[in-house]
Coordinates of C-alpha atoms (C1' of nucleotides) in Angstrom, one line a residue:
Chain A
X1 CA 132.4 106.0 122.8
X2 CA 130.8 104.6 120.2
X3 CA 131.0 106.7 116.6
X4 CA 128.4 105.4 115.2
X5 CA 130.2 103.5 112.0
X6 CA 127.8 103.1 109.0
X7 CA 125.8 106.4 110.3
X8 CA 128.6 108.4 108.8
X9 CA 128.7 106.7 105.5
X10 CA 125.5 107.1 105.0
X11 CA 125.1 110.7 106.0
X12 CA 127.8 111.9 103.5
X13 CA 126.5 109.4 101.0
X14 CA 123.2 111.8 101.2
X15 CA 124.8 114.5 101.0
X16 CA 126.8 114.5 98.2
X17 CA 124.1 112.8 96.3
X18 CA 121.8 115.0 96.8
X19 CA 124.1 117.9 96.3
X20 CA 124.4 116.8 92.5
X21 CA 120.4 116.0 92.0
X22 CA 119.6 118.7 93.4
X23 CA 121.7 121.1 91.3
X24 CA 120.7 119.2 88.2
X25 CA 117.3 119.1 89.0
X26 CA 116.5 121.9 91.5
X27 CA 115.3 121.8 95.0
X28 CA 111.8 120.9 94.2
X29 CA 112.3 118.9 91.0
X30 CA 114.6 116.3 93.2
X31 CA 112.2 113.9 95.0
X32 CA 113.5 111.8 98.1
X33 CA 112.8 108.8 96.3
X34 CA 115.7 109.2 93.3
X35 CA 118.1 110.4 96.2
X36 CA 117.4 107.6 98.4
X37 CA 117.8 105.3 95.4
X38 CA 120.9 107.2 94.2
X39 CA 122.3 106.9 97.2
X40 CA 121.9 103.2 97.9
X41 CA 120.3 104.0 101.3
X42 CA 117.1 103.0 102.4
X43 CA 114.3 106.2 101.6
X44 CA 113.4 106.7 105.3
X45 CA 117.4 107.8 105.7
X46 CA 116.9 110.6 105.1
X47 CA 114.1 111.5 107.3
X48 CA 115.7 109.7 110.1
X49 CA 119.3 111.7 109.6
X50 CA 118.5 115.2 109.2
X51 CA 114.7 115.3 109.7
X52 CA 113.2 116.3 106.3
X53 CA 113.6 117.3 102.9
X54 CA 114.2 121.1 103.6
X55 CA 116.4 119.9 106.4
X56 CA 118.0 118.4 104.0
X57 CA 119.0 121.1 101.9
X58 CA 120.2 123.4 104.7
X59 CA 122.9 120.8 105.9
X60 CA 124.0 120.6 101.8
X61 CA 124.9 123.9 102.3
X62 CA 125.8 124.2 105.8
X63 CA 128.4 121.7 105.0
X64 CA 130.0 123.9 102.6
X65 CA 129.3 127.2 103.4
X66 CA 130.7 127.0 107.1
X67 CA 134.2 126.9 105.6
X68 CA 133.6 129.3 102.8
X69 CA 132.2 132.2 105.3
X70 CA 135.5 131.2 107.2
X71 CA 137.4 131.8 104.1
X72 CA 136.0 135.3 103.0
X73 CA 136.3 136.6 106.5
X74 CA 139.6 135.8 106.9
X75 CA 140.8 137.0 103.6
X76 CA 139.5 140.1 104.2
X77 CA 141.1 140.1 108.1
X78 CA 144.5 139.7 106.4
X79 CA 143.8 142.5 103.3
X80 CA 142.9 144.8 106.3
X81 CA 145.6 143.8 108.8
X82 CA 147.5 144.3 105.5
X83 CA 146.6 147.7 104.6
X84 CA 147.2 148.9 108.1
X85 CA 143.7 150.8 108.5
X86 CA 144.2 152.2 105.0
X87 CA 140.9 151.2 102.5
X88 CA 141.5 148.5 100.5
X89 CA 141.7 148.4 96.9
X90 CA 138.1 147.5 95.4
X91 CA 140.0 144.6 92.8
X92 CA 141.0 143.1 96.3
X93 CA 137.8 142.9 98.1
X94 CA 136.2 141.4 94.9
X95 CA 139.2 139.0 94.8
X96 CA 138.8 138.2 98.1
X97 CA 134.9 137.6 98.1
X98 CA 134.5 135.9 94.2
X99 CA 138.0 134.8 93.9
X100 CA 137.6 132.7 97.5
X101 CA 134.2 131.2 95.7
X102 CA 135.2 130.8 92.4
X103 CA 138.6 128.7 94.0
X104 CA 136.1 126.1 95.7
X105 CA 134.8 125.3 91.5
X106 CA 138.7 123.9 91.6
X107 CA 138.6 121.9 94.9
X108 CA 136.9 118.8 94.4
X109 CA 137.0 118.5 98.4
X110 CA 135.1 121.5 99.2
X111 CA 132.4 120.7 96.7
X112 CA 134.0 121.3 93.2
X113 CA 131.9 123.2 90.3
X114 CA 129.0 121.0 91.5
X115 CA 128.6 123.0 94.7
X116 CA 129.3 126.4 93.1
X117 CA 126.4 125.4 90.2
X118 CA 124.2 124.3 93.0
X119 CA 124.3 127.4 94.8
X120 CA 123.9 129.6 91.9
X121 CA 121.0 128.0 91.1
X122 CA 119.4 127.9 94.2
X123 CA 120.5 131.8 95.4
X124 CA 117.1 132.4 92.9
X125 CA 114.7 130.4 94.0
X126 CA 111.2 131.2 95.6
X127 CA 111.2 129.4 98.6
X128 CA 110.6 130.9 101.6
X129 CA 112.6 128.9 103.7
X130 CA 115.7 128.8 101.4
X131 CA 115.9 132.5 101.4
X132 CA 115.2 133.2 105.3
X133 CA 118.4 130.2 105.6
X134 CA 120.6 132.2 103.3
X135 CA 120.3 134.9 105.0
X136 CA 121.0 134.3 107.9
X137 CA 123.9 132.2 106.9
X138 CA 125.5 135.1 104.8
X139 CA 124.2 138.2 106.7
X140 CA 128.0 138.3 108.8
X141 CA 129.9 138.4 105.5
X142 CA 127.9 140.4 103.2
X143 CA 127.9 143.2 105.8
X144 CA 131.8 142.8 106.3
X145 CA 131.9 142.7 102.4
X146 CA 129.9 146.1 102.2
X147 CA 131.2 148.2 104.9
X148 CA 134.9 147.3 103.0
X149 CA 133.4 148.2 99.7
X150 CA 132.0 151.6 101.1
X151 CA 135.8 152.6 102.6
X152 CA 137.1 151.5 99.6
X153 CA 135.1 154.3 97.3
X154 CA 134.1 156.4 99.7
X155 CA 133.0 159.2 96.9
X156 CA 130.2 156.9 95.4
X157 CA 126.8 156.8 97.0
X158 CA 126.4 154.0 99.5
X159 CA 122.9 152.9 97.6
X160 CA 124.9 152.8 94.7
X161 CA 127.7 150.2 95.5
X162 CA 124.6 148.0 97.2
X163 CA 123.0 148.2 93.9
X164 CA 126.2 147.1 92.3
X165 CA 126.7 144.4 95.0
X166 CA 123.6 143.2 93.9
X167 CA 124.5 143.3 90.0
X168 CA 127.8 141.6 90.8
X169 CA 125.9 139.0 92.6
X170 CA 124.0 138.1 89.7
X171 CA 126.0 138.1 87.1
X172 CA 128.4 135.5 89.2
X173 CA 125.4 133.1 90.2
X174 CA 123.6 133.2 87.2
X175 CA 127.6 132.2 85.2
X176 CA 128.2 129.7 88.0
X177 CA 124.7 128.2 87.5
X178 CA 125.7 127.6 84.1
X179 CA 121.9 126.7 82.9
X180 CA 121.0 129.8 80.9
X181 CA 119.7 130.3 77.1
X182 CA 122.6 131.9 75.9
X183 CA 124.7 129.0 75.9
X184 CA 122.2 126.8 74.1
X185 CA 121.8 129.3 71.8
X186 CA 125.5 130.3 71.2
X187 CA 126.2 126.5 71.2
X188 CA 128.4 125.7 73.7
X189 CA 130.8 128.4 72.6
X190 CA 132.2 128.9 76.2
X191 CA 133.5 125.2 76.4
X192 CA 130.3 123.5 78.0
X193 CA 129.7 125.5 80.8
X194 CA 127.0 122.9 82.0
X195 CA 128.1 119.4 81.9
X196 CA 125.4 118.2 83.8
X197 CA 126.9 114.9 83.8
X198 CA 130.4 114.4 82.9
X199 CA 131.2 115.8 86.0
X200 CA 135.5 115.8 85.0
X201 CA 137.2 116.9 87.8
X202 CA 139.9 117.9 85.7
X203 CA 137.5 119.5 82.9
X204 CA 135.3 121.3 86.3
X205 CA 138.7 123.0 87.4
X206 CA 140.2 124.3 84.4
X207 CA 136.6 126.0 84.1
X208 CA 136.7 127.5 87.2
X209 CA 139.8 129.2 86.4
X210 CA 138.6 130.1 83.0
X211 CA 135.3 131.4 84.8
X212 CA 136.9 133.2 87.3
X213 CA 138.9 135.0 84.8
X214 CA 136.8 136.5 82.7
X215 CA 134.5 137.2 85.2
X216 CA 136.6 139.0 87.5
X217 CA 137.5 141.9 85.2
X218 CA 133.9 142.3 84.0
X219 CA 132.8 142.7 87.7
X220 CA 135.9 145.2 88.6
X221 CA 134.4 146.6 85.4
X222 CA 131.1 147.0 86.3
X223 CA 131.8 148.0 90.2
X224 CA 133.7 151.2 88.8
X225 CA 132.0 152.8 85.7
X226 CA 131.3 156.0 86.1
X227 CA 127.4 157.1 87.7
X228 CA 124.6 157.3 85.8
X229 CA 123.7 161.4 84.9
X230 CA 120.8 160.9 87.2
X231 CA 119.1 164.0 85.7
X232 CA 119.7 163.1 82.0
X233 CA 119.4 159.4 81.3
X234 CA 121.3 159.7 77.6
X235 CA 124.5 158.9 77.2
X236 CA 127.7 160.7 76.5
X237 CA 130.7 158.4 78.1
X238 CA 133.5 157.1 75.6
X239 CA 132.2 153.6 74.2
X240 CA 134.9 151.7 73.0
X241 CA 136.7 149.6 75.6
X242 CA 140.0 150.3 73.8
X243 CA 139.6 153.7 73.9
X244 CA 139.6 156.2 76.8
X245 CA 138.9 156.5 80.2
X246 CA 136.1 156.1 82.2
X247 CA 134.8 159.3 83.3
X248 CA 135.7 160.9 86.8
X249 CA 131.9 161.8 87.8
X250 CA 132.0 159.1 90.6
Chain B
X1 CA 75.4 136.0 82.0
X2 CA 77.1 136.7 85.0
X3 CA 80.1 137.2 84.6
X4 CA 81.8 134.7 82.5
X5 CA 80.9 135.4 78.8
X6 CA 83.6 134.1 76.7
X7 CA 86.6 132.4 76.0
X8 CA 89.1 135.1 76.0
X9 CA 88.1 136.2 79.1
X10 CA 89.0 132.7 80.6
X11 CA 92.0 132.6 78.9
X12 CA 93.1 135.9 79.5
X13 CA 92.7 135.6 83.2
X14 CA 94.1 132.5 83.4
X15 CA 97.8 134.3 81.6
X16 CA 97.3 136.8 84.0
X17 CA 97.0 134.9 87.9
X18 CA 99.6 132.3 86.2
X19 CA 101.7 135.3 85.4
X20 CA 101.8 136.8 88.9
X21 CA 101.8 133.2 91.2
X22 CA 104.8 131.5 88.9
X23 CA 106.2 135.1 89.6
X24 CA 106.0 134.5 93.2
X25 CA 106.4 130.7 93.9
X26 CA 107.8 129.6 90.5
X27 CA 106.6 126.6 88.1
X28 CA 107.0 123.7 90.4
X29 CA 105.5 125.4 93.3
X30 CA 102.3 127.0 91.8
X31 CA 99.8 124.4 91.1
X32 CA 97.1 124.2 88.7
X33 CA 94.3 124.4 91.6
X34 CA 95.4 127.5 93.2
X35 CA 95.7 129.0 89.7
X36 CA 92.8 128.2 88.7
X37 CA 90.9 128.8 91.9
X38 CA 92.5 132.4 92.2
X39 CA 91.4 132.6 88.5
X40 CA 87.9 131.8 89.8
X41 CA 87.5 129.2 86.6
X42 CA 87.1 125.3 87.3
X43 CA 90.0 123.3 87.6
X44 CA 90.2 121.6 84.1
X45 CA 90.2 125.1 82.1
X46 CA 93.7 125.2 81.9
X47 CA 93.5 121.9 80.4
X48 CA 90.9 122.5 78.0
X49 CA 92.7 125.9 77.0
X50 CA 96.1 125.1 76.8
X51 CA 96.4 121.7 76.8
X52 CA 98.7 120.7 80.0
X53 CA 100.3 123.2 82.9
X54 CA 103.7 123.3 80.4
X55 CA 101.8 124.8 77.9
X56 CA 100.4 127.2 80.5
X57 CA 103.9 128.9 81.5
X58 CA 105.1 129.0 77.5
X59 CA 101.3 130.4 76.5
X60 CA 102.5 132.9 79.5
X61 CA 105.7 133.8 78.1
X62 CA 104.5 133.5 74.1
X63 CA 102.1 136.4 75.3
X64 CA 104.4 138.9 76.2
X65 CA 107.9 137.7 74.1
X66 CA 106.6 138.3 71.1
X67 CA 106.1 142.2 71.6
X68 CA 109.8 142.2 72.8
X69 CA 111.7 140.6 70.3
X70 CA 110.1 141.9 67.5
X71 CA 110.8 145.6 69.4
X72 CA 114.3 144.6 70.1
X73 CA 115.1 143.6 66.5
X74 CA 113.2 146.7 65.6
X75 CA 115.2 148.8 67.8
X76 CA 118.7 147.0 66.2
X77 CA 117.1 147.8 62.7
X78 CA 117.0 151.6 63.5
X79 CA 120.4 152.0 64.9
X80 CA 121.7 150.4 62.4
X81 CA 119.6 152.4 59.2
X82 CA 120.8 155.6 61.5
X83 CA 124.9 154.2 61.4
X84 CA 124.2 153.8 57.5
X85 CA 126.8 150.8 57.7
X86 CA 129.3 152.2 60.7
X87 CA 129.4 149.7 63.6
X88 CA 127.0 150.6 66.6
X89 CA 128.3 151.8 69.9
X90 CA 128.2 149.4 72.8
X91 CA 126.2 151.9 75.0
X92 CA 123.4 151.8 71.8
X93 CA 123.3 148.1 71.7
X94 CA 123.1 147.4 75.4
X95 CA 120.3 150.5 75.4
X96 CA 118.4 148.9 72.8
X97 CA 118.6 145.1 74.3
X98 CA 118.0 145.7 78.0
X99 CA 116.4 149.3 77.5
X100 CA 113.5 147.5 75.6
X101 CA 113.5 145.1 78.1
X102 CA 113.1 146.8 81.1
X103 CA 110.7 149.2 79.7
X104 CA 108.6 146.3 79.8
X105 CA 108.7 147.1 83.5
X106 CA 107.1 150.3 83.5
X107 CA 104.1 149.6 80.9
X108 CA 101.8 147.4 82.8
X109 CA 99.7 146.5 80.1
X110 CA 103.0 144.2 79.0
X111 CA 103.2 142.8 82.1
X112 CA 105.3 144.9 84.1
X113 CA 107.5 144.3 87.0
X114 CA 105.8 141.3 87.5
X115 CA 106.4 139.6 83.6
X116 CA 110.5 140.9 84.4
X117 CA 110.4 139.5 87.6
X118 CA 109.0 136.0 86.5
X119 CA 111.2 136.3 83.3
X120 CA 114.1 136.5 85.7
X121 CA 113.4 133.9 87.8
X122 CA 112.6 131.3 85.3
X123 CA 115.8 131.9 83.1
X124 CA 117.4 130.0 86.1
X125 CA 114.7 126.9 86.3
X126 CA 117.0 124.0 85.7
X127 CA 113.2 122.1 83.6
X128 CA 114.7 121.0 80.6
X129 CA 111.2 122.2 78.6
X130 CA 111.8 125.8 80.0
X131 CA 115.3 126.1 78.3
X132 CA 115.1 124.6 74.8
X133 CA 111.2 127.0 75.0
X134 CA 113.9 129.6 75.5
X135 CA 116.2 128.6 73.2
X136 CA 113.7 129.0 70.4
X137 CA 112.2 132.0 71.7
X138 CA 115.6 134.1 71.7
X139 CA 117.6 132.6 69.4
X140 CA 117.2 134.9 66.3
X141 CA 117.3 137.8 68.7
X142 CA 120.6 137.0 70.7
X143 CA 122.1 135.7 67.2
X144 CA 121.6 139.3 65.8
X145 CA 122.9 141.1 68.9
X146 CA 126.2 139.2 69.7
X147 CA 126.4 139.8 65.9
X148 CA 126.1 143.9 66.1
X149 CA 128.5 143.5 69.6
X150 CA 131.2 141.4 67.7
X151 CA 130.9 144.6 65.0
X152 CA 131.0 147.2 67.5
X153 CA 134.1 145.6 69.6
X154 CA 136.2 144.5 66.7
X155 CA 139.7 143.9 69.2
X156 CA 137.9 142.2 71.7
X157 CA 137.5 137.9 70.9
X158 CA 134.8 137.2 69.9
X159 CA 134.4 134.3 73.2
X160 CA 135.1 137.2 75.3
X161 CA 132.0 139.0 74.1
X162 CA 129.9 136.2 74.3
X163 CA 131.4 135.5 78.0
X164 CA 130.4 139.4 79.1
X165 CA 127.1 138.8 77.6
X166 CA 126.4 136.2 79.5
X167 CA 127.6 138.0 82.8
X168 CA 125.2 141.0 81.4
X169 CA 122.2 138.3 81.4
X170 CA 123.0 137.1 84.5
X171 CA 123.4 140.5 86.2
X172 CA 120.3 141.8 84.6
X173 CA 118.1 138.4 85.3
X174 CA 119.2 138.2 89.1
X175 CA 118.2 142.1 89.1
X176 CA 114.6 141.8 87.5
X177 CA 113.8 138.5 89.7
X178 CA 114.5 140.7 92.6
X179 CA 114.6 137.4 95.5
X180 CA 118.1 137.5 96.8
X181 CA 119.8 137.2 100.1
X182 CA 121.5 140.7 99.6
X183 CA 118.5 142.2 99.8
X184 CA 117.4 140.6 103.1
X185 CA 120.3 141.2 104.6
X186 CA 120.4 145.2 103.7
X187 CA 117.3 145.5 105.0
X188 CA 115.5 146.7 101.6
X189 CA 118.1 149.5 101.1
X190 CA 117.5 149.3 97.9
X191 CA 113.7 150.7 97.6
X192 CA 111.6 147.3 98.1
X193 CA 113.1 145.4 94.7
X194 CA 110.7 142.6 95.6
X195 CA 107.3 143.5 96.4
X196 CA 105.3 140.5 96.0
X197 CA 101.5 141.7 97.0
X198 CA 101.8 145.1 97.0
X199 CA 102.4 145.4 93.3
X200 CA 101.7 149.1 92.5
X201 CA 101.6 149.8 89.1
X202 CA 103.0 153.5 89.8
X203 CA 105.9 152.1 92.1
X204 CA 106.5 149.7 90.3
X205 CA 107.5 151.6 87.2
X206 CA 109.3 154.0 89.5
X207 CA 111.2 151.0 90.5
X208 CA 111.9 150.1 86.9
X209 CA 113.4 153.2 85.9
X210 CA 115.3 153.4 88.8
X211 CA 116.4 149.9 88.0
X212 CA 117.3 151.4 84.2
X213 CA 119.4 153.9 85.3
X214 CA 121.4 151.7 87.7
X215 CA 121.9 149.0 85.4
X216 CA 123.3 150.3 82.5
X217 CA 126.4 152.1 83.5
X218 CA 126.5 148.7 85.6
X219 CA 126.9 146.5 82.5
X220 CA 128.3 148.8 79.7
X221 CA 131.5 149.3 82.5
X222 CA 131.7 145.2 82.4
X223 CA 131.2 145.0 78.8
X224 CA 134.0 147.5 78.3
X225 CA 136.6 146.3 81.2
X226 CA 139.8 146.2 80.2
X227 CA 140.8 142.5 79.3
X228 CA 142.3 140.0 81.8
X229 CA 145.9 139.7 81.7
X230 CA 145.4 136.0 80.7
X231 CA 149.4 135.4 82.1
X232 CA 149.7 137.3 85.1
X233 CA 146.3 136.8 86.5
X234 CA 147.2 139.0 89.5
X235 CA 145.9 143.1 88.7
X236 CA 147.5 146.5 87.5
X237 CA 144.8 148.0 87.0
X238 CA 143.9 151.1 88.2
X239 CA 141.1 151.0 91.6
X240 CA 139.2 153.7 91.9
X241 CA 135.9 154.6 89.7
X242 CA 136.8 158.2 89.4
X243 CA 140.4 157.7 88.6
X244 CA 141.6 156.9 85.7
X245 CA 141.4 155.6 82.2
X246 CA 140.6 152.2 81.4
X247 CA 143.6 150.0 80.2
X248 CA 143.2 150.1 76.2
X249 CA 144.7 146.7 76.2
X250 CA 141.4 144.8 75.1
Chain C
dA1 C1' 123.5 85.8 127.5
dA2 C1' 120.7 89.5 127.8
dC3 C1' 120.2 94.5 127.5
dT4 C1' 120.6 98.8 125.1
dA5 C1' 121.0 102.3 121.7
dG6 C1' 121.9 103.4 117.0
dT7 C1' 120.6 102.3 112.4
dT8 C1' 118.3 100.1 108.5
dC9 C1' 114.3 98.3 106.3
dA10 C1' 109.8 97.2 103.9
dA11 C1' 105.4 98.9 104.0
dA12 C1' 102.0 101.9 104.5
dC13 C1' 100.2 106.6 105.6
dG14 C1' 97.5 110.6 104.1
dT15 C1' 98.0 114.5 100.6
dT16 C1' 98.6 116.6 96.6
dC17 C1' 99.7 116.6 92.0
dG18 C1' 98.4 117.0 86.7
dT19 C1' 95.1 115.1 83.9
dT20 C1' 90.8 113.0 82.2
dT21 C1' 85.9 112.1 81.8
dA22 C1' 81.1 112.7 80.8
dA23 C1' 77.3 115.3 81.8
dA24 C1' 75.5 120.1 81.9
dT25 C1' 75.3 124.6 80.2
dA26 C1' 76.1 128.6 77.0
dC27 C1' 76.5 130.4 72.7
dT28 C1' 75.9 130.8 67.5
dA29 C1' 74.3 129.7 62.9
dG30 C1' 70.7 128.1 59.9
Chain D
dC1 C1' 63.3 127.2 67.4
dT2 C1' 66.6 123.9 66.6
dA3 C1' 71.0 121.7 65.7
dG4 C1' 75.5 121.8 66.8
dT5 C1' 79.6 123.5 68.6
dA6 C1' 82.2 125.7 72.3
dT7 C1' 82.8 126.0 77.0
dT8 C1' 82.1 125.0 81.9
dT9 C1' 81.3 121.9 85.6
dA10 C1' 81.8 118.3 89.3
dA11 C1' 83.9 114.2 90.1
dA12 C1' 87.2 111.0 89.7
dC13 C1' 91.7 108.9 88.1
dG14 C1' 96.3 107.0 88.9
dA15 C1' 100.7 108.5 90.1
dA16 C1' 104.0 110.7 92.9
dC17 C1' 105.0 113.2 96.8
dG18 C1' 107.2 113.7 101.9
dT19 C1' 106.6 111.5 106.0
dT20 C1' 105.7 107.9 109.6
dT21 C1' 105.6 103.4 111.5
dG22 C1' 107.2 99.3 113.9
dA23 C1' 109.8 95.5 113.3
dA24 C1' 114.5 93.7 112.2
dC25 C1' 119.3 94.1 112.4
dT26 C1' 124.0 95.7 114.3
dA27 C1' 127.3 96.3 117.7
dG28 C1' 129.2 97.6 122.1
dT29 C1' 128.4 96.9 127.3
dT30 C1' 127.6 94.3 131.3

DNA sequence: AACTAGTTCAAACGTTCGTTTAAATACTAG
DNA sequence: CTAGTATTTAAACGAACGTTTGAACTAGTT
């Protein structure tokens, strides 16, 4: 019978610890050595538990991201069971896919803001392995998330709304990651978007919210402006957000 | 008299394999041996040149960022002489910041796809040296910009404009770097965004412009969404890109 | 009590890292 | 040509890396 007793201790000791590091300090900038010692386990742990470092990094995020794909799919089952075969509104599939994300920064349990800056950061790095694992790990949802985005506007190019996937994508790791020149330059302006070690729980949540609502309308935003005039790359659309509506060339 | 005559050539070709190899494997995982050995200079040139391998990736960037701010203040300068006083319109000042930018893209003797990509990719290295290098490097330019953007959007708050132009960073950066899972998982759809040995100079400008005219309706629709309803966080909005008018509420 | 399987531990492994040294070579000025 | 500076070279440095080892410890079973 036997569940191993300190094996699970340690495990999640690991893991959360080297969920932090490695989001304050990237993938290769975390050594096993400040883990180990962080974590108050011996430094072969980790080696013996999940096998190596990489290893290591994969069951971080396997540990979170089983749950989350969970989540997305079924939010989008229920907007479709909703809609009764009809498309679904593009504001809900980007609530459903960001707004599912973007509500684990607010749930310590699931990972918190520590979890959402860790895998903002680490969507861009170069490592071969880390991208072939993400892959695979988001291929189901992302191709859900797509084939809902291309019923929803079914007069824009299908390129195009990839493309905009993309740009969405971005623009939510890269805020989530929260480690960018703007706010160092800007000072902080956005109410410490960083906080590489304070770490409130309170402070992380109240961000999330704050995050996720600003960035929501600017994605929604960006997912419907009107196409580029492919032929002529100059403008002519209205310009000030106040002031009319976007044109109908999409 | 073979081939090595001088300094500059040393140096030069040094910036150039760095350039291309932290493109592709980033700071921590490009060492100084295969840099220099694919630079075909000895192994303590870089030392002797630049002092230490930090130096190296800001001698990288000083090389190429120089050219761009002074262009992008030089591009503000001119709209504003043109608006003799008026406030700019947003689709100028996102033209002139990411326009000059991604221009960069297509001229290969600024670097190319390969400076964007690398610029992109190490605007989310979590090394504390890399950011405050950063900091320095963009602060007079970002200062003027959020300053002509707060001019040009006069009823929107000012922290929501410096919110949006950090989703516009992140957006753009994740696009430049070009290594994401969407792009795995589409299968390329998008016209080979990553490209890491091929590098053709003439696809790779192709892929610039394309990345131009995709980009900027992208961000100028987020810059101008309609604001949140900071109550009622649940939408009203109007769903489809070819419908209707934004909400003037910002 | 002895056996077994799971886990922890200190120590060491072989590599690779960025950097430094001091001699050898190339270049330039007087 | 010579003196002197600038650059290149091969070799080595110590530190840090991820990983492995084999013994010690823990607990449940017989």
């Amino acid at each position: 019978m036997s569940e191993p007793k300190n094996n699970h201790d340690t495990r999640e000791r690991i893991l959360d610890v080297a969920e932090r590091l490695f989001m304050e300090h990237g993938y290769e900038g975390t050594s096993m050595r400040v883990i180990t010692t962080a974590a108050e386990v011996n430094l072969a742990a980790v080696n013996y538990h999940f096998g190596s470092k990489e290893a290591l990094l994969c069951a971080v995020f396997r540990r979170r991201l089983g749950w989350l794909n969970r989540e997305r799919l079924q939010a989008l089952d229920v907007l479709e069971a909703q809609a009764g075969g009809a498309p679904l509104k593009p504001s809900q599939i980007l609530e459903a896919f960001f707004g599912t994300l973007l509500r684990m920064g607010e749930d310590e349990s699931r990972g918190g803001m520590t979890f959402l800056r860790l895998l903002g950061r680490t969507l861009t790095e170069p490592a071969e392995f880390i991208r072939t694992f993400f892959a695979n790990e988001y291929a189901e949802v992302i191709d859900r998330y797509k084939l809902a985005l291309f019923r929803a506007l079914p007069d824009v190019p299908k390129a195009e709304i990839v493309w905009r996937l993309h740009f969405m994508l971005g623009a939510m790791s890269y805020a989530i990651a929260g480690t960018d020149v703007l706010r160092v330059v800007t000072g902080c302006e956005l109410g410490d978007l960083a906080g590489e070690q304070n770490a409130d729980a309170a402070g992380d949540s109240a961000l999330a919210r704050r995050l996720s609502q600003r960035l929501m309308p600017f994605l929604l935003g960006g997912l419907r402006a009107p196409l580029s005039n492919l032929a002529a790359p100059s403008a002519a659309a209205p310009e000030s957000p106040g002031e009319g509506g976007q044109k109908p060339e999409v």
